[in-house]
Coordinates of C-alpha atoms in Angstrom, one line a residue:
X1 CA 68.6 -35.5 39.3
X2 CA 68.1 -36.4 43.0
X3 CA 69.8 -34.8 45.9
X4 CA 70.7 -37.2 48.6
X5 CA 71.2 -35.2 51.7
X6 CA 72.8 -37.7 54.8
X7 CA 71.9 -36.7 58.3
X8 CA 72.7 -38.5 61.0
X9 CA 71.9 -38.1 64.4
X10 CA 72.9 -39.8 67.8
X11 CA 70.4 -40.6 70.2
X12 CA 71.3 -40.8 74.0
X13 CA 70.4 -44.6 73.2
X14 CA 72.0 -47.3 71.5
X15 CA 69.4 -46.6 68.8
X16 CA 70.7 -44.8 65.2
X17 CA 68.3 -42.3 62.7
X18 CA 69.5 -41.8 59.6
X19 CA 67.4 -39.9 57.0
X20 CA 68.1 -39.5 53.3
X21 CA 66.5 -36.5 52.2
X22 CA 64.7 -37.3 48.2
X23 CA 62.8 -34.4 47.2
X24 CA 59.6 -34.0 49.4
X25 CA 60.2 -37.8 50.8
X26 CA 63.0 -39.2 53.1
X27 CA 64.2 -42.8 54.0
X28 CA 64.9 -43.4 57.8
X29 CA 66.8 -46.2 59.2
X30 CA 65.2 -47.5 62.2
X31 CA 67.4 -50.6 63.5
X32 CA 67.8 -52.6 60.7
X33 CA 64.6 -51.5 58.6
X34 CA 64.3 -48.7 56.0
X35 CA 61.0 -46.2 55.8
X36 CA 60.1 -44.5 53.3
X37 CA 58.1 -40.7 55.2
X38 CA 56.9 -37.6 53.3
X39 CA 59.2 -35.4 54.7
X40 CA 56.2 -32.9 56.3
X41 CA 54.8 -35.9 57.9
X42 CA 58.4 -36.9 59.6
X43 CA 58.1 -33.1 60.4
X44 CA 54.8 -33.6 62.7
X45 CA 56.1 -36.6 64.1
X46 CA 58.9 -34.8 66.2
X47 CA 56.2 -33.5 68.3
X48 CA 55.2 -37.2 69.5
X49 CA 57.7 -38.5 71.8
X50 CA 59.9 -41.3 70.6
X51 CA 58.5 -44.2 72.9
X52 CA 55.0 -43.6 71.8
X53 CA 55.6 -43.4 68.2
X54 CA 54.5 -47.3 66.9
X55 CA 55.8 -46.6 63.3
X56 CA 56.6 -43.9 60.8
X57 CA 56.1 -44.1 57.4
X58 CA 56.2 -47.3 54.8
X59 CA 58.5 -50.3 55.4
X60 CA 60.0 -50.6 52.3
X61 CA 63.1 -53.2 53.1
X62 CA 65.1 -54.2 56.1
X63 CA 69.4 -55.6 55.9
X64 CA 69.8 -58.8 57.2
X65 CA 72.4 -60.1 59.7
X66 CA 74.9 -60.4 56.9
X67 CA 74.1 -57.0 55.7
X68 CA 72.3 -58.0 52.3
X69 CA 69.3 -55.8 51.9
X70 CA 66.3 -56.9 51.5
X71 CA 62.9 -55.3 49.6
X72 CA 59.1 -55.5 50.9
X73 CA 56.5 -55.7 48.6
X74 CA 55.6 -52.1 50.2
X75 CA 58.1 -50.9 48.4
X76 CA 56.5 -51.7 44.9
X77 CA 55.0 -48.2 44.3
X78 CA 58.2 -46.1 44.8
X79 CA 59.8 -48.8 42.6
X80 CA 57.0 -48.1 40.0
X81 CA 58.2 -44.3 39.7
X82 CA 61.2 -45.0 39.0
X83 CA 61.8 -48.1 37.2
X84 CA 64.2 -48.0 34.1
X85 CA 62.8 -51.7 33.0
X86 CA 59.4 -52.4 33.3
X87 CA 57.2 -55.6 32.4
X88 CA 53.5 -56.1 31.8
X89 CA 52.0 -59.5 31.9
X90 CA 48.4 -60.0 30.3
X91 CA 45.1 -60.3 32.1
X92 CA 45.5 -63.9 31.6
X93 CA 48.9 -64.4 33.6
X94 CA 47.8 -61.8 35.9
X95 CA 46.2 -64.5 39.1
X96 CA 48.8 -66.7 38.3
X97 CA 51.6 -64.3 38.9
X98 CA 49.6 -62.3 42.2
X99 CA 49.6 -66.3 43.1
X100 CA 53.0 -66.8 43.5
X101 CA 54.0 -67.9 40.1
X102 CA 57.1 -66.6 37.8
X103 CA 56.1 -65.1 34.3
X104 CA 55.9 -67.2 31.1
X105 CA 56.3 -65.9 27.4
X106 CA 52.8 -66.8 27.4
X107 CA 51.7 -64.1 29.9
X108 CA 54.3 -61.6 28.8
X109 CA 52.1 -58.3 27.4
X110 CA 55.1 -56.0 26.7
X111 CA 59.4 -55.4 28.0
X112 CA 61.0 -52.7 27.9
X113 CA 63.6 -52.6 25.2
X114 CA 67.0 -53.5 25.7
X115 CA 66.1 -54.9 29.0
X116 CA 69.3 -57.9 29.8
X117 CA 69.0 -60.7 31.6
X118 CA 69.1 -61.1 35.1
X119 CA 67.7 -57.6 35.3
X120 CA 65.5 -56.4 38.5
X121 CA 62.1 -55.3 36.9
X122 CA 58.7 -54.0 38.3
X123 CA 56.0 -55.8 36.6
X124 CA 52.6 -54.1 36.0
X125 CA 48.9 -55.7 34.6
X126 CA 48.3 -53.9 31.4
X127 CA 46.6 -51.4 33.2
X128 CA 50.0 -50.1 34.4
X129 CA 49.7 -51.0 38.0
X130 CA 52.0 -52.1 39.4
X131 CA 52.0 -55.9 40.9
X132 CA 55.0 -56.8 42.1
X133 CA 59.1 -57.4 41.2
X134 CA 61.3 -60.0 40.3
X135 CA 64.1 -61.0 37.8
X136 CA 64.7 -61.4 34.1
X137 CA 65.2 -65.0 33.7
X138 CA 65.6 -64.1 29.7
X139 CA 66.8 -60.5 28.0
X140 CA 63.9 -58.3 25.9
X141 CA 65.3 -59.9 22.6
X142 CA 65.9 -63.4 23.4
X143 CA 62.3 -63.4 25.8
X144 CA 60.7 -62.7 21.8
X145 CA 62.3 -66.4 20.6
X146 CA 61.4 -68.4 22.9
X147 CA 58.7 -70.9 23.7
X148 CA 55.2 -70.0 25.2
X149 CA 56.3 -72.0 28.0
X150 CA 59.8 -70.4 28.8
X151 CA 60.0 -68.5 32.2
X152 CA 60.9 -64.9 31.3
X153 CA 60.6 -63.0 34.8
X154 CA 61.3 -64.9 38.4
X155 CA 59.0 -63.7 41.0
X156 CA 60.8 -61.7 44.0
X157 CA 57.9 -60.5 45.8
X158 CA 54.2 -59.8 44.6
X159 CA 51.2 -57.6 45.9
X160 CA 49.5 -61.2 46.8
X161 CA 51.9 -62.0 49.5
X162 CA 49.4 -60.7 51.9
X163 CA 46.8 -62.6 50.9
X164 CA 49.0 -65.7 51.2
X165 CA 50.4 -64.3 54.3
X166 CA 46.8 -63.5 56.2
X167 CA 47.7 -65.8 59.0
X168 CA 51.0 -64.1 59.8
X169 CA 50.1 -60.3 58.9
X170 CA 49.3 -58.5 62.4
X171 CA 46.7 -56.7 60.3
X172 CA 44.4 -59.5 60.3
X173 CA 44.0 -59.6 63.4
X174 CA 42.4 -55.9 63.4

């Protein structure tokens, strides 16, 4: 469906590009974190010169020492478009998951079918935006058994971190 195109350039520096080329979008490896550019953007941004370019694009991860990789909440609307399992949690749940919190059979709206456990999923208010990601705790058939009470999705990382985060987000300080 996609055609992943690898370039990779050297730089006269210690410093590695590598772009993955996804329709009209590309990922670029700066260091150790991945950006998400429209690829006519990145095409402007050769004329600015390299030391005075702050940023480029959406961080949407970064790999850790060990080489694990690791998601930002940033990355939750590219996730959206292409999610194969999907949750929605009720208006009711809604603060308590942007809070923090994981998502009970209480607060579950609708699963996709056939979705197993232990399962990354994007989950959406019932107005299908999207709110953050985490993990099946229970499959789409066993999550309709259970008790109101019963975790069903862990919380990875939700569009509320910032909120909970304002101290440490450079942003705030704008």
């Amino acid at each position: 469906l996609f055609v992943f195109t690898l370039l990779l350039f050297r730089m006269k520096s210690d410093f590695e590009l590598q772009l993955f080329s996804v329709k009209f979008a590309v990922f670029r490896l700066q260091k150790d974190r991945v950006y998400y550019v429209r690829e006519s953007i990145m095409r402007a941004a050769i004329s600015v010169a390299r030391d005075k370019l702050a940023a480029l694009g959406v961080c949407i991860g970064k790999f850790t020492h060990g080489g694990n990789f690791h998601l930002h909440i940033t990355a939750v609307d590219i996730m959206g478009e292409y999610a194969k399992y999907k949750v929605w949690v009720r208006p009711s749940s809604e603060m308590s998951f942007l809070y923090g919190n994981h998502v009970l059979k209480a607060g579950l709206g609708r699963i996709t079918e056939g979705t197993p456990q232990s399962q990354g999923v994007v989950v959406y208010n019932m107005n299908d935006v999207p709110l953050g990601f985490g993990v099946t705790a229970r499959s789409a058939f066993d999550s309709r058994k259970s008790n109101p009470t019963d975790i069903v999705v862990l919380n990875q990382a939700d569009i509320g971190v910032y909120l909970r985060n304002e101290d440490h987000n450079p942003a705030s300080a704008l």
